[in-house]
mmCIF file of C-alpha atoms in Angstrom:
data_model
loop_
_atom_site.group_PDB
_atom_site.id
_atom_site.type_symbol
_atom_site.label_atom_id
_atom_site.label_comp_id
_atom_site.label_asym_id
_atom_site.label_seq_id
_atom_site.Cartn_x
_atom_site.Cartn_y
_atom_site.Cartn_z
ATOM 1 C CA LEU N 1 45.645 -29.432 34.362
ATOM 2 C CA SER N 2 44.572 -28.395 37.805
ATOM 3 C CA PRO N 3 41.289 -29.653 39.256
ATOM 4 C CA VAL N 4 39.885 -26.091 39.306
ATOM 5 C CA VAL N 5 40.464 -25.646 35.562
ATOM 6 C CA GLU N 6 38.871 -29.043 34.850
ATOM 7 C CA GLN N 7 35.840 -28.113 36.960
ATOM 8 C CA ARG N 8 35.451 -24.836 35.092
ATOM 9 C CA ARG N 9 35.696 -26.552 31.704
ATOM 10 C CA SER N 10 33.191 -29.174 32.784
ATOM 11 C CA PHE N 11 30.805 -26.494 34.045
ATOM 12 C CA LEU N 12 31.116 -24.435 30.838
ATOM 13 C CA ALA N 13 30.570 -27.536 28.687
ATOM 14 C CA ARG N 14 27.368 -28.389 30.603
ATOM 15 C CA CYS N 15 26.119 -24.787 30.288
ATOM 16 C CA ALA N 16 26.791 -24.701 26.559
ATOM 17 C CA SER N 17 24.978 -27.975 25.905
ATOM 18 C CA GLY N 18 22.047 -26.938 28.105
ATOM 19 C CA GLY N 19 21.792 -23.572 26.344
ATOM 20 C CA ALA N 20 21.648 -25.266 22.955
ATOM 21 C CA ALA N 21 18.795 -27.454 24.177
ATOM 22 C CA VAL N 22 16.865 -24.422 25.425
ATOM 23 C CA VAL N 23 17.299 -22.648 22.087
ATOM 24 C CA ALA N 24 16.161 -25.760 20.212
ATOM 25 C CA LEU N 25 13.039 -26.035 22.382
ATOM 26 C CA ALA N 26 12.064 -22.356 22.059
ATOM 27 C CA PRO N 27 8.773 -21.883 20.184
ATOM 28 C CA GLN N 28 8.922 -20.515 16.670
ATOM 29 C CA VAL N 29 7.340 -17.136 15.982
ATOM 30 C CA ALA N 30 4.121 -17.578 14.018
ATOM 31 C CA SER N 31 3.588 -15.545 10.874
ATOM 32 C CA ALA N 32 -0.148 -16.129 10.822
ATOM 33 C CA ARG N 33 -3.068 -14.862 12.819
ATOM 34 C CA LEU N 34 -6.406 -16.329 13.712
ATOM 35 C CA VAL N 35 -9.651 -14.668 12.672
ATOM 36 C CA LEU N 36 -13.088 -15.727 13.860
ATOM 37 C CA ASN N 37 -15.217 -17.145 11.043
ATOM 38 C CA ASP N 38 -18.779 -15.862 11.560
ATOM 39 C CA GLU N 39 -20.350 -18.747 9.647
ATOM 40 C CA THR N 40 -18.647 -21.691 11.358
ATOM 41 C CA GLY N 41 -17.693 -20.161 14.702
ATOM 42 C CA ASP N 42 -14.157 -21.535 14.302
ATOM 43 C CA TYR N 43 -10.936 -19.609 14.053
ATOM 44 C CA ASP N 44 -9.376 -19.589 10.593
ATOM 45 C CA GLU N 45 -5.653 -19.096 10.125
ATOM 46 C CA ILE N 46 -4.695 -16.244 7.812
ATOM 47 C CA GLU N 47 -1.144 -15.988 6.520
ATOM 48 C CA GLU N 48 0.358 -12.542 6.854
ATOM 49 C CA ASP N 49 2.904 -10.900 4.574
ATOM 50 C CA ASP N 50 6.304 -9.943 5.886
ATOM 51 C CA TRP N 51 6.638 -6.314 6.928
ATOM 52 C CA GLN N 52 8.461 -5.267 3.766
ATOM 53 C CA THR N 53 5.627 -6.504 1.558
ATOM 54 C CA ALA N 54 2.941 -4.960 3.778
ATOM 55 C CA TRP N 55 4.637 -1.565 3.853
ATOM 56 C CA GLY N 56 5.326 -1.796 0.114
ATOM 57 C CA LYS N 57 1.597 -2.201 -0.519
ATOM 58 C CA ARG N 58 0.857 0.781 1.726
ATOM 59 C CA LEU N 59 3.413 2.875 -0.136
ATOM 60 C CA ASP N 60 1.928 1.918 -3.502
ATOM 61 C CA LYS N 61 -1.535 2.877 -2.261
ATOM 62 C CA ALA N 62 -0.265 6.191 -0.875
ATOM 63 C CA LYS N 63 1.446 6.990 -4.193
ATOM 64 C CA SER N 64 -1.897 6.623 -5.979
ATOM 65 C CA MET N 65 -3.564 9.132 -3.616
ATOM 66 C CA SER N 66 -3.357 12.917 -3.649
ATOM 67 C CA SER N 67 -1.838 14.650 -0.632
ATOM 68 C CA GLU N 68 -5.337 15.775 0.394
ATOM 69 C CA GLU N 69 -6.584 12.162 0.335
ATOM 70 C CA VAL N 70 -3.589 11.017 2.401
ATOM 71 C CA PHE N 71 -4.299 13.641 5.082
ATOM 72 C CA MET N 72 -8.010 12.785 5.131
ATOM 73 C CA ALA N 73 -7.194 9.090 5.507
ATOM 74 C CA ALA N 74 -4.838 9.890 8.374
ATOM 75 C CA GLN N 75 -7.689 11.732 10.089
ATOM 76 C CA GLY N 76 -9.984 8.724 9.802
ATOM 77 C CA ALA N 77 -11.766 9.600 6.580
ATOM 78 C CA GLY N 78 -10.497 6.816 4.353
ATOM 79 C CA ASN N 79 -11.707 6.020 0.856
ATOM 80 C CA VAL N 80 -15.328 4.893 1.176
ATOM 81 C CA SER N 81 -15.398 3.302 -2.274
ATOM 82 C CA LEU N 82 -12.855 0.692 -1.116
ATOM 83 C CA LYS N 83 -14.996 -0.452 1.818
ATOM 84 C CA GLU N 84 -17.098 -3.561 1.573
ATOM 85 C CA GLY N 85 -20.720 -3.371 2.600
ATOM 86 C CA GLU N 86 -22.643 -0.512 4.144
ATOM 87 C CA GLU N 87 -20.753 2.286 5.862
ATOM 88 C CA SER N 88 -21.386 2.368 9.608
ATOM 89 C CA GLU N 89 -22.657 5.406 11.504
ATOM 90 C CA ALA N 90 -19.334 5.582 13.382
ATOM 91 C CA SER N 91 -17.444 5.652 10.086
ATOM 92 C CA LYS N 92 -19.665 8.451 8.773
ATOM 93 C CA LYS N 93 -19.101 10.421 11.964
ATOM 94 C CA ARG N 94 -15.297 9.948 11.669
ATOM 95 C CA ARG N 95 -15.377 11.180 8.085
ATOM 96 C CA ALA N 96 -17.548 14.159 9.032
ATOM 97 C CA LEU N 97 -15.182 15.098 11.870
ATOM 98 C CA ALA N 98 -12.246 14.929 9.462
ATOM 99 C CA GLY N 99 -14.198 17.186 7.108
ATOM 100 C CA CYS N 100 -14.713 19.681 9.938
ATOM 101 C CA ARG N 101 -10.933 19.929 10.311
ATOM 102 C CA ASN N 102 -10.536 20.743 6.604
ATOM 103 C CA ASP N 103 -11.134 24.407 5.802
ATOM 104 C CA ALA N 104 -12.168 23.883 2.157
ATOM 105 C CA ILE N 105 -14.673 21.123 2.905
ATOM 106 C CA ARG N 106 -16.071 22.988 5.900
ATOM 107 C CA GLN N 107 -16.592 26.129 3.768
ATOM 108 C CA LYS N 108 -18.250 24.068 1.025
ATOM 109 C CA ALA N 109 -20.677 22.678 3.621
ATOM 110 C CA GLY N 110 -21.326 26.141 5.052
ATOM 111 C CA ALA N 111 -20.558 24.812 8.523
ATOM 112 C CA GLY N 112 -18.884 27.927 9.940
ATOM 113 C CA ASP N 113 -15.859 27.528 12.142
ATOM 114 C CA THR N 114 -14.259 24.277 13.278
ATOM 115 C CA LYS N 115 -15.836 24.372 16.732
ATOM 116 C CA ALA N 116 -19.384 24.845 15.438
ATOM 117 C CA CYS N 117 -18.966 22.138 12.819
ATOM 118 C CA THR N 118 -17.540 19.670 15.329
ATOM 119 C CA SER N 119 -20.385 20.403 17.758
ATOM 120 C CA ARG N 120 -22.974 19.649 15.068
ATOM 121 C CA VAL N 121 -21.281 16.369 14.151
ATOM 122 C CA LEU N 122 -20.874 15.238 17.756
ATOM 123 C CA GLY N 123 -24.532 16.157 18.313
ATOM 124 C CA GLY N 124 -25.474 13.539 15.723
ATOM 125 C CA GLU N 125 -25.961 15.802 12.713
ATOM 126 C CA PHE N 126 -23.275 14.733 10.232
ATOM 127 C CA GLN N 127 -25.066 14.170 6.930
ATOM 128 C CA PHE N 128 -24.495 17.813 5.891
ATOM 129 C CA MET N 129 -20.753 17.125 5.875
ATOM 130 C CA ILE N 130 -20.998 13.684 4.243
ATOM 131 C CA ASP N 131 -23.007 15.186 1.357
ATOM 132 C CA VAL N 132 -20.229 17.607 0.372
ATOM 133 C CA MET N 133 -17.431 15.076 0.768
#
């Protein structure tokens, strides 16, 4: 073989072995996330499901909801009964704004048109909408 061919083979062999070492040293993708523990102040590792399992759970939940509930959840007015603890003011305002976008709920609340209802909610008055939802 000619010296040029031998040099090329030698170069390619070194590149291939170096590339394998780089791949072997590459960090593995973590399938967990860290969440701050309020009691201890440390970060706790929480294992996450693969995407198929996570989306399967979402699909099962969506199948158990009516189309109206799915649209309300998409607008930020999720199911309050599934929440843990007290509902925040921001959450109530999100639900009220979603109610303002829904003609039937807005009529039930006697809130007038969408613009008037939204103005009332953004002004801080949202309990009228929460009561009818």
